[in-house]
CSV table of C-alpha atoms in Angstrom, one decimal:
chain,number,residue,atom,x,y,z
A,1,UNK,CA,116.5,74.9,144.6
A,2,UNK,CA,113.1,76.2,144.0
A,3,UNK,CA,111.5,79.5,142.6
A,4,UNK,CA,108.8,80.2,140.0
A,5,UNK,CA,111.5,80.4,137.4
A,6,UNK,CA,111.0,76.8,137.1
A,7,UNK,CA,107.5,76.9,135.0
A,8,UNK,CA,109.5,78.9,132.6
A,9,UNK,CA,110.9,75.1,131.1
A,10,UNK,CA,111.3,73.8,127.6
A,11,UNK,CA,107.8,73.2,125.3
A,12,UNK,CA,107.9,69.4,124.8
A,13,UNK,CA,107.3,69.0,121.1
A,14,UNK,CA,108.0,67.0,118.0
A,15,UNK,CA,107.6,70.3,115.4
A,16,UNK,CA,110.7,71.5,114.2
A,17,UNK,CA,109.9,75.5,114.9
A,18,UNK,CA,108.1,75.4,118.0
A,19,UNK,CA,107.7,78.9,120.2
A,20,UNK,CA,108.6,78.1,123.8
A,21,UNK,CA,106.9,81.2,124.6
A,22,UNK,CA,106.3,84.2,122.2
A,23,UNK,CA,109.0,86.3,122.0
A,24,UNK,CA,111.0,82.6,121.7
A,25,UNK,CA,111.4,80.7,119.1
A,26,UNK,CA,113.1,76.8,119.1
A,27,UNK,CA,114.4,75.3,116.3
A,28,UNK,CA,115.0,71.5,115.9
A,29,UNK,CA,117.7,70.6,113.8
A,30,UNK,CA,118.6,66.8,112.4
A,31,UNK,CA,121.5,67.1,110.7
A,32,UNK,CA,119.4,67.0,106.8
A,33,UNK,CA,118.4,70.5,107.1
A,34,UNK,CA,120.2,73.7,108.0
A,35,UNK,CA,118.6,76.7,109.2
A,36,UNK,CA,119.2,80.4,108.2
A,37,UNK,CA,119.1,82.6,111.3
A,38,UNK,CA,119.2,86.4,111.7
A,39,UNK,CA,122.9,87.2,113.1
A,40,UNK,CA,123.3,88.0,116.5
A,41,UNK,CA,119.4,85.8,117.6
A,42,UNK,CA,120.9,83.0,118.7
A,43,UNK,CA,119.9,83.1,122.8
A,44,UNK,CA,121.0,79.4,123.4
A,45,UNK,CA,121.6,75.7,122.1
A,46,UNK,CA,121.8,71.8,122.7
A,47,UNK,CA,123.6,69.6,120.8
A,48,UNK,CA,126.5,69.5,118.3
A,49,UNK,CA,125.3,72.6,116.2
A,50,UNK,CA,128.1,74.8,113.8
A,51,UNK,CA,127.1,78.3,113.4
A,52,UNK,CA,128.3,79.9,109.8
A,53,UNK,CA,128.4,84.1,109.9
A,54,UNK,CA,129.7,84.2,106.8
A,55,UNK,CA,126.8,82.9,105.2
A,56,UNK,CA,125.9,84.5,101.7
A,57,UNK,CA,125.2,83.7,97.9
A,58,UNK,CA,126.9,85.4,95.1
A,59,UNK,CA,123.3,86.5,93.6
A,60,UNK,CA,122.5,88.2,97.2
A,61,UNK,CA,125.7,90.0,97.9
A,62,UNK,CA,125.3,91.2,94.3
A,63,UNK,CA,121.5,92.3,95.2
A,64,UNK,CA,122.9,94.0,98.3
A,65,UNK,CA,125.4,96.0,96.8
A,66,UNK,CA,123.1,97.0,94.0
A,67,UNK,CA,120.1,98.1,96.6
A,68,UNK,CA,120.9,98.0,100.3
A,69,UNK,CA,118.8,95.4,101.1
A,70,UNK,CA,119.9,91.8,101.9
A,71,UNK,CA,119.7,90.1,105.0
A,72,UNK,CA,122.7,89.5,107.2
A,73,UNK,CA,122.0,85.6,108.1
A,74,UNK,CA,124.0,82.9,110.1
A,75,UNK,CA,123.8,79.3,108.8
A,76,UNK,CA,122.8,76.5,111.2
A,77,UNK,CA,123.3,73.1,110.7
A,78,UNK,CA,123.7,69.6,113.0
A,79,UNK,CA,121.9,67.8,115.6
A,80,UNK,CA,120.8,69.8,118.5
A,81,UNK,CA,118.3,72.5,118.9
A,82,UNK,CA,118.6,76.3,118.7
A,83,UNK,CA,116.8,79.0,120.0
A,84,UNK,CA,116.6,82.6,118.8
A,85,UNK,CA,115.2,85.7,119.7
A,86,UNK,CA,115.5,89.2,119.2
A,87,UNK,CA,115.1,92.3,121.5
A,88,UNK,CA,112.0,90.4,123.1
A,89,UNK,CA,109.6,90.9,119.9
A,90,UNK,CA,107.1,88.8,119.4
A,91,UNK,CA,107.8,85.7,117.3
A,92,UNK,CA,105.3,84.3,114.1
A,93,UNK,CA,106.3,81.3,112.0
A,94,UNK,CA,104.7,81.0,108.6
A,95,UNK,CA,104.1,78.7,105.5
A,96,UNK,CA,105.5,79.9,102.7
A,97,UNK,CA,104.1,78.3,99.6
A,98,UNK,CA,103.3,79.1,95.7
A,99,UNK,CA,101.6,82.0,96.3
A,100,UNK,CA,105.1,83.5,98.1
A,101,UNK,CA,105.5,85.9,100.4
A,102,UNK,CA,107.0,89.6,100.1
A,103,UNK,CA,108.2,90.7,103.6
A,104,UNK,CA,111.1,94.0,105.2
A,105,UNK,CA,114.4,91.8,105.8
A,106,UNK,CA,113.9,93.4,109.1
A,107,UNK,CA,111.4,91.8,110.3
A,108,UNK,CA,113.0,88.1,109.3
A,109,UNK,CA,114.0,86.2,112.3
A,110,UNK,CA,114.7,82.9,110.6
A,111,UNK,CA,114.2,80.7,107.2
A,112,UNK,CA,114.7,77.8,105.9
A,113,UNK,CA,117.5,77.1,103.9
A,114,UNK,CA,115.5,75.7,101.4
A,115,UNK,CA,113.8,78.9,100.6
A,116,UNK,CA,114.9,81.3,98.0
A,117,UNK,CA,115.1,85.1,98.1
A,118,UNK,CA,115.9,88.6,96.3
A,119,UNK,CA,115.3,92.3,96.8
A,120,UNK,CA,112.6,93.7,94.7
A,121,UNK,CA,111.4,97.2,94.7
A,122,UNK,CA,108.5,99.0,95.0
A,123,UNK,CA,108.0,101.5,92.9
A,124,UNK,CA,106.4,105.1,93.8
A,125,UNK,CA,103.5,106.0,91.5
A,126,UNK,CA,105.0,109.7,91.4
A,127,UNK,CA,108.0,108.1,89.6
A,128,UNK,CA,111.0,110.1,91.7
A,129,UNK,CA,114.2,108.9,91.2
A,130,UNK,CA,115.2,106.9,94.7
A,131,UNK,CA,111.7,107.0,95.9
A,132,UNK,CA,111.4,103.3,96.2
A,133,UNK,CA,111.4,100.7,98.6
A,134,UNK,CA,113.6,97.7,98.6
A,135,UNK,CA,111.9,94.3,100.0
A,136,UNK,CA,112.6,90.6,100.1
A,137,UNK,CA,110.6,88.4,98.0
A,138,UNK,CA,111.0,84.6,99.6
A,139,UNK,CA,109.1,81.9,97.5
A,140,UNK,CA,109.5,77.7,97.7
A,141,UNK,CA,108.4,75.7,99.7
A,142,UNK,CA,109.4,76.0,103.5
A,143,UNK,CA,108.9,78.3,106.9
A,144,UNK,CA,109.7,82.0,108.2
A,145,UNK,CA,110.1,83.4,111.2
A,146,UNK,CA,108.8,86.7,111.3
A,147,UNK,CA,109.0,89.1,114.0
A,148,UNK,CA,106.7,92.0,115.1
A,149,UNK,CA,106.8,94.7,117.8
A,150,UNK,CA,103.2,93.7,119.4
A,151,UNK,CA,100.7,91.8,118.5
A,152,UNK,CA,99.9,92.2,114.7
A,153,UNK,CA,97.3,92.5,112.6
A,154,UNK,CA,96.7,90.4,109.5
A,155,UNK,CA,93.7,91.9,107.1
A,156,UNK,CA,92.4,90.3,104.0
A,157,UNK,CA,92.9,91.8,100.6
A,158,UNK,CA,90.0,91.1,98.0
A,159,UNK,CA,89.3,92.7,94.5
A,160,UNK,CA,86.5,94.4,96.0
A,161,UNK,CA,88.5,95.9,99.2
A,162,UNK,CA,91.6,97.0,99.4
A,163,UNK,CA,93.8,97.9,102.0
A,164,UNK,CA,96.4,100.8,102.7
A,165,UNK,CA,99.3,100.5,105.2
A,166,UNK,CA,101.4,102.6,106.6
A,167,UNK,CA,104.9,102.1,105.0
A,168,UNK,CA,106.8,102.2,108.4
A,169,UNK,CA,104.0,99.1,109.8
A,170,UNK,CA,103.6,97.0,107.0
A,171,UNK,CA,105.5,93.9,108.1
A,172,UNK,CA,104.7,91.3,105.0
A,173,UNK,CA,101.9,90.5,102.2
A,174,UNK,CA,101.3,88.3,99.7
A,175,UNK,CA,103.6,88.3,96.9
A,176,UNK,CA,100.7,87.9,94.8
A,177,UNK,CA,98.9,91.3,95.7
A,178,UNK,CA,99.7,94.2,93.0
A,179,UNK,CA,101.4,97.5,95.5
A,180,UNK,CA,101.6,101.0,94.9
A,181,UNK,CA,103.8,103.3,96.8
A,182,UNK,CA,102.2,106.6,97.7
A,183,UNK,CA,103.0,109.9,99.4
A,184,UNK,CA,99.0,111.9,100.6
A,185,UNK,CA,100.2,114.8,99.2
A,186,UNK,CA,99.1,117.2,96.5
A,187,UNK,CA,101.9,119.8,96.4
A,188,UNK,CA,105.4,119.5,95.1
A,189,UNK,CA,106.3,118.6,99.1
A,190,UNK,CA,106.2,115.3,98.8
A,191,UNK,CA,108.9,114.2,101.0
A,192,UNK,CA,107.8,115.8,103.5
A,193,UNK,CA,105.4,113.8,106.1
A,194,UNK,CA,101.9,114.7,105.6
A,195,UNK,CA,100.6,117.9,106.9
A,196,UNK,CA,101.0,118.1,110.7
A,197,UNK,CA,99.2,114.4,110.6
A,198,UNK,CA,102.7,113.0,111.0
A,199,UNK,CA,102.0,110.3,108.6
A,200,UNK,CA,104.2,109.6,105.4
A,201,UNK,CA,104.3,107.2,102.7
A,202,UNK,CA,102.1,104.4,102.7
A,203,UNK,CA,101.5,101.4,100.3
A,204,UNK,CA,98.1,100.3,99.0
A,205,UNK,CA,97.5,96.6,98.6
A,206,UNK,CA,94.9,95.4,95.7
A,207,UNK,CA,94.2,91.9,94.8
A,208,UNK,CA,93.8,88.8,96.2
A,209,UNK,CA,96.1,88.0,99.3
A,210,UNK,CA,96.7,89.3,102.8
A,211,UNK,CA,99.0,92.1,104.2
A,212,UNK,CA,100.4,91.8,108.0
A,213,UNK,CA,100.8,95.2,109.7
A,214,UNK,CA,102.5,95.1,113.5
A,215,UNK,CA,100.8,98.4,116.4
A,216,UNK,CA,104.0,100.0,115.7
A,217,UNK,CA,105.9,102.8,113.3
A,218,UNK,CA,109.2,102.5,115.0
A,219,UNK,CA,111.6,98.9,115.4
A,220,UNK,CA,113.2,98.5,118.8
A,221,UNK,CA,116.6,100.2,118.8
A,222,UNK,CA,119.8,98.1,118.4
A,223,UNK,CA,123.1,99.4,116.4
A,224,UNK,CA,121.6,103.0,115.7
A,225,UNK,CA,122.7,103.9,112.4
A,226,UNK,CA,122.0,107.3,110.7
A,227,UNK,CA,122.6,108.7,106.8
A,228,UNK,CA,121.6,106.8,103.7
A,229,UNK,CA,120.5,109.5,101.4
A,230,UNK,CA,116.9,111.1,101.1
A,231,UNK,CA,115.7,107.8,100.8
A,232,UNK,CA,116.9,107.1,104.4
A,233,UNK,CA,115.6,109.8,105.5
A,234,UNK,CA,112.0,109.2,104.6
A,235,UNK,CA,111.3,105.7,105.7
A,236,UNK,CA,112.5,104.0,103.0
A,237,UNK,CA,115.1,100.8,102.6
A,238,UNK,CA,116.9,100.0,105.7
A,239,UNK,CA,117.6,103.5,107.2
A,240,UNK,CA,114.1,105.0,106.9
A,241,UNK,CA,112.0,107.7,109.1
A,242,UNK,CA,111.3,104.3,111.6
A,243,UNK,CA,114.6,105.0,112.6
A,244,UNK,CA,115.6,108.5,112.7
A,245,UNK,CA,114.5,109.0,116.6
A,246,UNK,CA,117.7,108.8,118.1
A,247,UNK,CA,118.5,104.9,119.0
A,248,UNK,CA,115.4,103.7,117.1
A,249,UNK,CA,116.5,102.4,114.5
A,250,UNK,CA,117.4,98.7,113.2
A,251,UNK,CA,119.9,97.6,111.4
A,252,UNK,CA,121.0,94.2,110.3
């Protein structure tokens, strides 16, 4: 049997995340250390490996409950490798380390086990009641897999230049970085998107760090979800403006 298909083989590597191409990630697993994966990414896998849906700590189906924001993981452990993917978007692993790493439970493809998490909140500088946003803050020592609709960008935050994001393309920054939530408005409209502009809320970034933003406002559809609150409705937590085009929204 023959056909092109056949370049499309296995990366040969010793790493234990490895992308085989990049909207594919491989994971090698040994049997000392389990993997946390995003529900529902598992593509294929070799070996003897046990997949665990149920997967969840007291302290984060507490922080769910409390603010909507969690992640919904499956547990990977034994001796095999798996690989995971998601609606085709392109695949980033990173090195989490002291600084930590603040990122939208959306955008998590995979983690370590050995890493820790919990939903934090970023606060609006207008101070309205439900106005902030809910992210995960991961810290230890270990790898993510993030996951972006195109190629992203990653710019550099100093004390002497800061950077705004848009709050619907801001993927993940440096836990480190100091963040203020803000609508460009100067009327008592503030929940409404900016002028005819069509933009919203963003977030400024100032400090000493880096702030990953992805050439995209929407995630790719999958389990359309609608409701939430005026929160929901305005990009914020889970359920935000990102996904209020019909289908366009993601949901864990």
């Amino acid at each position: 049997m023959q056909s092109p298909l056949f370049a499309f083989t296995e990366a040969q590597t010793q790493d234990r995340y490895a992308l085989q191409n990049p909207q594919l990630l491989r994971v090698a697993l040994s049997g000392h250390e389990d993997v946390l994966a995003r529900k529902g990414s598992m593509v294929a896998y070799q070996g003897l490996i046990e997949f665990d849906g149920e997967y969840q700590t007291p302290g984060q189906r507490s922080a769910r409950g409390r603010t909507g924001e969690g992640l919904d993981l499956m547990r990977c452990s034994g001796q095999g490798t798996v690989y995971l993917a998601n609606l085709a978007q392109h695949i980033h692993v990173m090195d989490v380390d002291h600084d930590g790493l603040t990122v939208d439970s959306a955008y998590v493809l995979a983690l370590d086990s050995t890493l820790h998490w919990e939903a934090i909140a970023v606060d609006s500088q207008y101070g309205i009641s439900g106005s902030g946003k809910y992210n995960l803050n991961i810290s230890g020592q270990g790898k993510v897999a993030l996951m972006t609709s195109g190629e992203p960008l990653m710019l550099q935050v100093t004390p002497d230049k800061y950077v705004n994001a848009d709050a619907d393309a801001i993927v993940a920054w440096s836990s480190s970085l100091r963040v203020q939530m803000q609508a460009q408005t100067h009327s008592s409209g503030v929940w409404r998107r900016r002028g005819n502009t069509g933009e919203g809320w963003e977030l400024s970034f100032l400090g000493q760090g880096y702030a990953l933003v992805q050439p995209s406002e929407l995630l790719p559809p999958q389990n359309a979800v609608t409701g939430g609150g005026m929160a929901a409705q305005f990009g914020m937590g889970q359920q935000g403006a990102r996904g209020q085009n019909q289908g366009n929204i993601f949901s864990n």
